């Protein structure tokens, strides 16, 4: 029930701004209750905490077929999301710089909302990436950057699909899904063995593309806040601030793995 004008009681939990949630996505799977999100995030973090201890007592698994199938499926899903967002927003002549979120049941608006829900759901499916690292004993890939990225993206996309599933939210989702098409295509190719892996010299440029994505995202959200875009200044500011750590963490990863100093081996004295 609504008790104070700005919150809804869920059991003994006061859920802020529930009455402002978008009516179109409210009944959709894993959107209504924050408890679903809390439970899934708790499961993910427990997997990260205890999964390696369990897996370390067993032999590493190769999982080539599951890895390939998952990567191909994720590449296709992100292609669908990207295409739906692009074609539906073009059909509605969405503004690139500032597009308010209107509660409209226009078919194209509903396509955008549905694509954004799939974008949110894809972040749940990405938890499998972490499970694969654990089962394959890829401990170095189970980094703070990886865990922070996967856990917080799931939470952030839930916030947007619940409150602002259309409007300007389309641009960062479309940009991210495009990057993930390339990323999961790389993952699928990388499990096909040495004959294919020797052609995957462009891995460093995939990280550079991610850095470009974060840079564009920060600039884009900044102009929305400066202009006072009706889409929702607080959400825009939150998205921009949220992206800054990624720019730093991915930048540090790129410098550590691909800088000229790490590529040139020092002579042994």
Short mmCIF file of C-alpha atoms in Angstrom, two decimals:
data_model
loop_
_atom_site.label_atom_id
_atom_site.label_comp_id
_atom_site.label_asym_id
_atom_site.label_seq_id
_atom_site.Cartn_x
_atom_site.Cartn_y
_atom_site.Cartn_z
CA UNK A 1 0.00 0.00 0.00
CA UNK A 2 1.05 3.62 -0.46
CA UNK A 3 1.80 4.99 2.99
CA UNK A 4 3.53 8.35 2.57
CA UNK A 5 3.09 9.47 -1.02
CA UNK A 6 6.56 8.37 -2.08
CA UNK A 7 6.81 4.73 -1.05
CA UNK A 8 4.99 1.44 -1.18
CA UNK A 9 5.07 -1.15 1.60
CA UNK A 10 6.29 -4.59 0.56
CA UNK A 11 5.95 -6.61 3.74
CA UNK A 12 7.97 -4.62 6.25
CA UNK A 13 10.03 -3.00 3.51
CA UNK A 14 9.39 0.55 2.37
CA UNK A 15 10.01 0.67 -1.37
CA UNK A 16 10.86 4.26 -2.42
CA UNK A 17 9.20 5.75 -5.49
CA UNK A 18 7.25 2.61 -6.33
CA UNK A 19 4.30 4.68 -7.50
CA UNK A 20 6.57 6.31 -10.09
CA UNK A 21 7.42 2.96 -11.69
CA UNK A 22 6.47 2.60 -15.34
CA UNK A 23 3.08 0.90 -15.65
CA UNK A 24 4.05 -0.87 -18.88
CA UNK A 25 6.89 -2.96 -17.45
CA UNK A 26 5.61 -3.29 -13.87
CA UNK A 27 4.06 -6.79 -14.33
CA UNK A 28 6.91 -8.18 -16.44
CA UNK A 29 9.17 -10.99 -15.23
CA UNK A 30 11.68 -9.94 -12.53
CA UNK A 31 10.63 -6.29 -12.62
CA UNK A 32 8.02 -5.81 -9.90
CA UNK A 33 9.78 -6.80 -6.68
CA UNK A 34 13.23 -5.72 -5.46
CA UNK A 35 13.46 -8.96 -3.51
CA UNK A 36 14.01 -10.89 -6.75
CA UNK A 37 16.97 -8.67 -7.55
CA UNK A 38 18.38 -8.96 -4.03
CA UNK A 39 18.07 -12.76 -4.08
CA UNK A 40 19.73 -13.12 -7.51
CA UNK A 41 22.57 -10.76 -6.59
CA UNK A 42 23.10 -12.62 -3.32
CA UNK A 43 23.24 -15.90 -5.24
CA UNK A 44 25.78 -14.43 -7.67
CA UNK A 45 28.04 -13.07 -4.93
CA UNK A 46 27.86 -16.33 -2.99
CA UNK A 47 28.87 -18.14 -6.19
CA UNK A 48 31.86 -15.81 -6.53
CA UNK A 49 32.80 -16.30 -2.88
CA UNK A 50 32.36 -20.06 -2.51
CA UNK A 51 32.44 -21.31 -6.10
CA UNK A 52 36.25 -21.16 -6.48
CA UNK A 53 36.74 -23.06 -3.21
CA UNK A 54 34.44 -25.82 -4.46
CA UNK A 55 35.94 -25.90 -7.97
CA UNK A 56 39.54 -25.92 -6.71
CA UNK A 57 38.98 -29.41 -5.30
CA UNK A 58 38.07 -30.68 -8.76
CA UNK A 59 39.74 -30.81 -12.15
CA UNK A 60 39.16 -27.80 -14.43
CA UNK A 61 36.49 -28.32 -17.07
CA UNK A 62 36.93 -27.37 -20.74
CA UNK A 63 33.22 -26.70 -21.45
CA UNK A 64 33.89 -25.83 -25.09
CA UNK A 65 30.41 -26.73 -26.34
CA UNK A 66 28.49 -24.88 -23.56
CA UNK A 67 30.83 -21.88 -23.95
CA UNK A 68 30.34 -21.75 -27.70
CA UNK A 69 26.55 -22.14 -27.48
CA UNK A 70 26.25 -19.52 -24.73
CA UNK A 71 28.44 -17.03 -26.61
CA UNK A 72 26.56 -17.47 -29.89
CA UNK A 73 23.20 -17.15 -28.12
CA UNK A 74 24.33 -13.98 -26.34
CA UNK A 75 25.68 -12.47 -29.56
CA UNK A 76 22.34 -13.14 -31.29
CA UNK A 77 20.33 -11.80 -28.35
CA UNK A 78 22.35 -8.58 -28.29
CA UNK A 79 21.95 -8.26 -32.06
CA UNK A 80 18.18 -8.51 -31.60
CA UNK A 81 18.23 -5.88 -28.84
CA UNK A 82 20.40 -3.50 -30.84
CA UNK A 83 18.30 -3.88 -34.00
CA UNK A 84 15.00 -3.45 -32.15
CA UNK A 85 16.19 -0.32 -30.37
CA UNK A 86 17.57 1.19 -33.56
CA UNK A 87 14.59 0.50 -35.84
CA UNK A 88 11.90 1.36 -33.27
CA UNK A 89 13.53 4.63 -32.20
CA UNK A 90 14.05 5.62 -35.85
CA UNK A 91 10.38 4.87 -36.56
CA UNK A 92 9.43 7.26 -33.75
CA UNK A 93 12.06 9.82 -34.77
CA UNK A 94 13.64 9.73 -31.31
CA UNK A 95 16.03 12.54 -30.45
CA UNK A 96 19.63 11.50 -29.97
CA UNK A 97 20.43 14.18 -27.40
CA UNK A 98 17.31 14.20 -25.24
CA UNK A 99 14.19 12.03 -25.46
CA UNK A 100 11.63 12.16 -22.62
CA UNK A 101 10.10 8.90 -21.42
CA UNK A 102 6.37 8.89 -22.23
CA UNK A 103 4.02 6.19 -20.96
CA UNK A 104 2.72 5.33 -24.42
CA UNK A 105 1.43 2.00 -25.67
CA UNK A 106 2.34 2.78 -29.25
CA UNK A 107 3.63 -0.49 -30.81
CA UNK A 108 7.07 1.01 -31.44
CA UNK A 109 7.26 2.31 -27.87
CA UNK A 110 6.40 -1.16 -26.61
CA UNK A 111 9.11 -2.64 -28.84
CA UNK A 112 11.62 -0.32 -27.16
CA UNK A 113 10.40 -1.30 -23.69
CA UNK A 114 10.53 -5.00 -24.61
CA UNK A 115 14.03 -4.65 -26.05
CA UNK A 116 15.15 -2.91 -22.87
CA UNK A 117 13.67 -5.73 -20.79
CA UNK A 118 15.70 -8.22 -22.83
CA UNK A 119 18.73 -6.02 -22.29
CA UNK A 120 18.11 -6.22 -18.53
CA UNK A 121 17.53 -9.98 -18.68
CA UNK A 122 20.74 -10.45 -20.68
CA UNK A 123 22.67 -9.12 -17.69
CA UNK A 124 21.28 -12.00 -15.66
CA UNK A 125 22.34 -14.46 -18.37
CA UNK A 126 25.83 -12.94 -18.23
CA UNK A 127 26.25 -14.41 -14.74
CA UNK A 128 27.07 -17.61 -16.63
CA UNK A 129 30.35 -15.99 -17.72
CA UNK A 130 31.47 -16.02 -14.09
CA UNK A 131 30.35 -19.62 -13.63
CA UNK A 132 32.41 -20.65 -16.67
CA UNK A 133 35.51 -18.92 -15.25
CA UNK A 134 35.07 -20.77 -11.96
CA UNK A 135 34.51 -24.18 -13.50
CA UNK A 136 37.47 -23.72 -15.87
CA UNK A 137 39.77 -22.45 -13.06
CA UNK A 138 40.32 -19.12 -14.84
CA UNK A 139 41.12 -17.39 -11.57
CA UNK A 140 42.87 -14.36 -13.09
CA UNK A 141 39.73 -13.54 -15.09
CA UNK A 142 37.64 -13.63 -11.92
CA UNK A 143 38.79 -10.10 -11.10
CA UNK A 144 37.22 -7.27 -9.14
CA UNK A 145 36.47 -5.56 -12.46
CA UNK A 146 34.60 -8.62 -13.73
CA UNK A 147 32.51 -9.13 -10.56
CA UNK A 148 31.79 -5.42 -10.10
CA UNK A 149 30.76 -5.07 -13.72
CA UNK A 150 28.39 -8.05 -13.78
CA UNK A 151 26.74 -7.46 -10.41
CA UNK A 152 26.17 -3.72 -10.72
CA UNK A 153 25.02 -3.80 -14.35
CA UNK A 154 22.23 -6.19 -13.41
CA UNK A 155 21.07 -3.82 -10.68
CA UNK A 156 21.38 -0.69 -12.83
CA UNK A 157 19.44 -2.12 -15.77
CA UNK A 158 16.65 -3.17 -13.38
CA UNK A 159 16.38 0.43 -12.17
CA UNK A 160 16.00 1.69 -15.73
CA UNK A 161 13.59 -0.99 -16.95
CA UNK A 162 11.37 -0.40 -13.92
CA UNK A 163 11.29 3.40 -14.03
CA UNK A 164 12.43 4.58 -17.50
CA UNK A 165 12.21 1.75 -20.06
CA UNK A 166 11.80 4.10 -23.01
CA UNK A 167 13.09 7.53 -23.92
CA UNK A 168 16.78 8.36 -23.77
CA UNK A 169 17.64 5.06 -22.09
CA UNK A 170 17.68 3.57 -25.58
CA UNK A 171 21.07 5.03 -26.53
CA UNK A 172 23.38 3.52 -23.87
CA UNK A 173 21.52 0.19 -24.15
CA UNK A 174 21.90 0.16 -27.92
CA UNK A 175 25.57 1.09 -27.70
CA UNK A 176 26.28 -1.56 -25.05
CA UNK A 177 24.43 -4.28 -26.95
CA UNK A 178 26.42 -3.46 -30.10
CA UNK A 179 29.70 -3.86 -28.18
CA UNK A 180 28.43 -7.16 -26.77
CA UNK A 181 27.72 -8.51 -30.25
CA UNK A 182 31.43 -8.16 -31.02
CA UNK A 183 32.53 -9.33 -27.58
CA UNK A 184 30.49 -12.54 -27.56
CA UNK A 185 31.45 -13.23 -31.17
CA UNK A 186 35.07 -13.07 -30.01
CA UNK A 187 34.31 -15.46 -27.14
CA UNK A 188 32.62 -17.93 -29.50
CA UNK A 189 35.56 -17.89 -31.90
CA UNK A 190 38.13 -18.18 -29.11
CA UNK A 191 36.87 -21.62 -28.01
CA UNK A 192 37.25 -23.12 -31.50
CA UNK A 193 40.91 -23.91 -30.96
CA UNK A 194 44.36 -22.71 -32.12
CA UNK A 195 43.44 -22.65 -35.81
CA UNK A 196 40.92 -19.88 -35.17
CA UNK A 197 42.61 -18.23 -32.18
CA UNK A 198 45.57 -17.10 -34.29
CA UNK A 199 43.19 -14.78 -36.15
CA UNK A 200 41.96 -13.15 -32.93
CA UNK A 201 44.73 -10.57 -32.78
CA UNK A 202 42.10 -7.83 -32.39
CA UNK A 203 41.32 -8.55 -28.72
CA UNK A 204 43.03 -5.35 -27.59
CA UNK A 205 40.79 -3.34 -29.92
CA UNK A 206 37.74 -4.87 -28.26
CA UNK A 207 38.89 -3.42 -24.93
CA UNK A 208 39.57 -0.11 -26.70
CA UNK A 209 36.00 -0.20 -28.06
CA UNK A 210 34.71 -0.68 -24.51
CA UNK A 211 36.74 2.33 -23.37
CA UNK A 212 35.28 4.36 -26.23
CA UNK A 213 31.79 3.24 -25.18
CA UNK A 214 32.33 4.50 -21.62
CA UNK A 215 33.81 7.80 -22.82
CA UNK A 216 30.90 8.46 -25.18
CA UNK A 217 28.46 7.46 -22.43
CA UNK A 218 29.92 9.95 -19.95
CA UNK A 219 29.91 12.78 -22.51
CA UNK A 220 26.36 11.91 -23.60
CA UNK A 221 24.93 11.81 -20.06
CA UNK A 222 26.78 15.02 -19.16
CA UNK A 223 25.10 16.93 -21.98
CA UNK A 224 21.72 15.61 -20.84
CA UNK A 225 22.30 16.85 -17.29
CA UNK A 226 23.62 20.23 -18.48
CA UNK A 227 20.60 20.69 -20.76
CA UNK A 228 18.20 19.61 -18.01
CA UNK A 229 16.73 16.93 -20.24
CA UNK A 230 13.16 16.03 -19.28
CA UNK A 231 14.05 12.34 -19.46
CA UNK A 232 15.14 12.46 -15.82
CA UNK A 233 18.15 14.42 -14.62
CA UNK A 234 18.72 12.21 -11.57
CA UNK A 235 18.82 9.04 -13.67
CA UNK A 236 21.11 10.66 -16.22
CA UNK A 237 23.48 11.87 -13.51
CA UNK A 238 23.44 8.45 -11.84
CA UNK A 239 24.26 6.75 -15.15
CA UNK A 240 27.14 9.12 -15.83
CA UNK A 241 28.64 8.76 -12.34
CA UNK A 242 28.21 4.99 -12.52
CA UNK A 243 30.20 4.85 -15.78
CA UNK A 244 33.26 6.70 -14.44
CA UNK A 245 34.68 3.74 -12.44
CA UNK A 246 34.38 1.55 -15.54
CA UNK A 247 36.44 4.01 -17.55
CA UNK A 248 39.13 3.91 -14.86
CA UNK A 249 39.07 0.12 -14.33
CA UNK A 250 38.98 -0.79 -18.02
CA UNK A 251 41.65 1.85 -18.71
CA UNK A 252 43.90 0.31 -16.07
CA UNK A 253 43.25 -3.15 -17.53
CA UNK A 254 44.16 -1.92 -21.02
CA UNK A 255 47.35 -0.22 -19.82
CA UNK A 256 48.40 -3.32 -17.87
CA UNK A 257 47.79 -5.80 -20.68
CA UNK A 258 48.37 -3.90 -23.91
CA UNK A 259 50.76 -1.01 -23.25
CA UNK A 260 54.01 -0.97 -25.19
CA UNK A 261 56.01 -1.55 -22.01
CA UNK A 262 54.32 -4.91 -21.40
CA UNK A 263 54.62 -6.03 -25.00
CA UNK A 264 58.40 -5.56 -25.19
CA UNK A 265 60.21 -8.07 -23.01
CA UNK A 266 63.23 -6.81 -21.10
CA UNK A 267 66.46 -8.67 -21.91
CA UNK A 268 67.64 -11.13 -19.28
CA UNK A 269 70.92 -9.95 -17.74
#
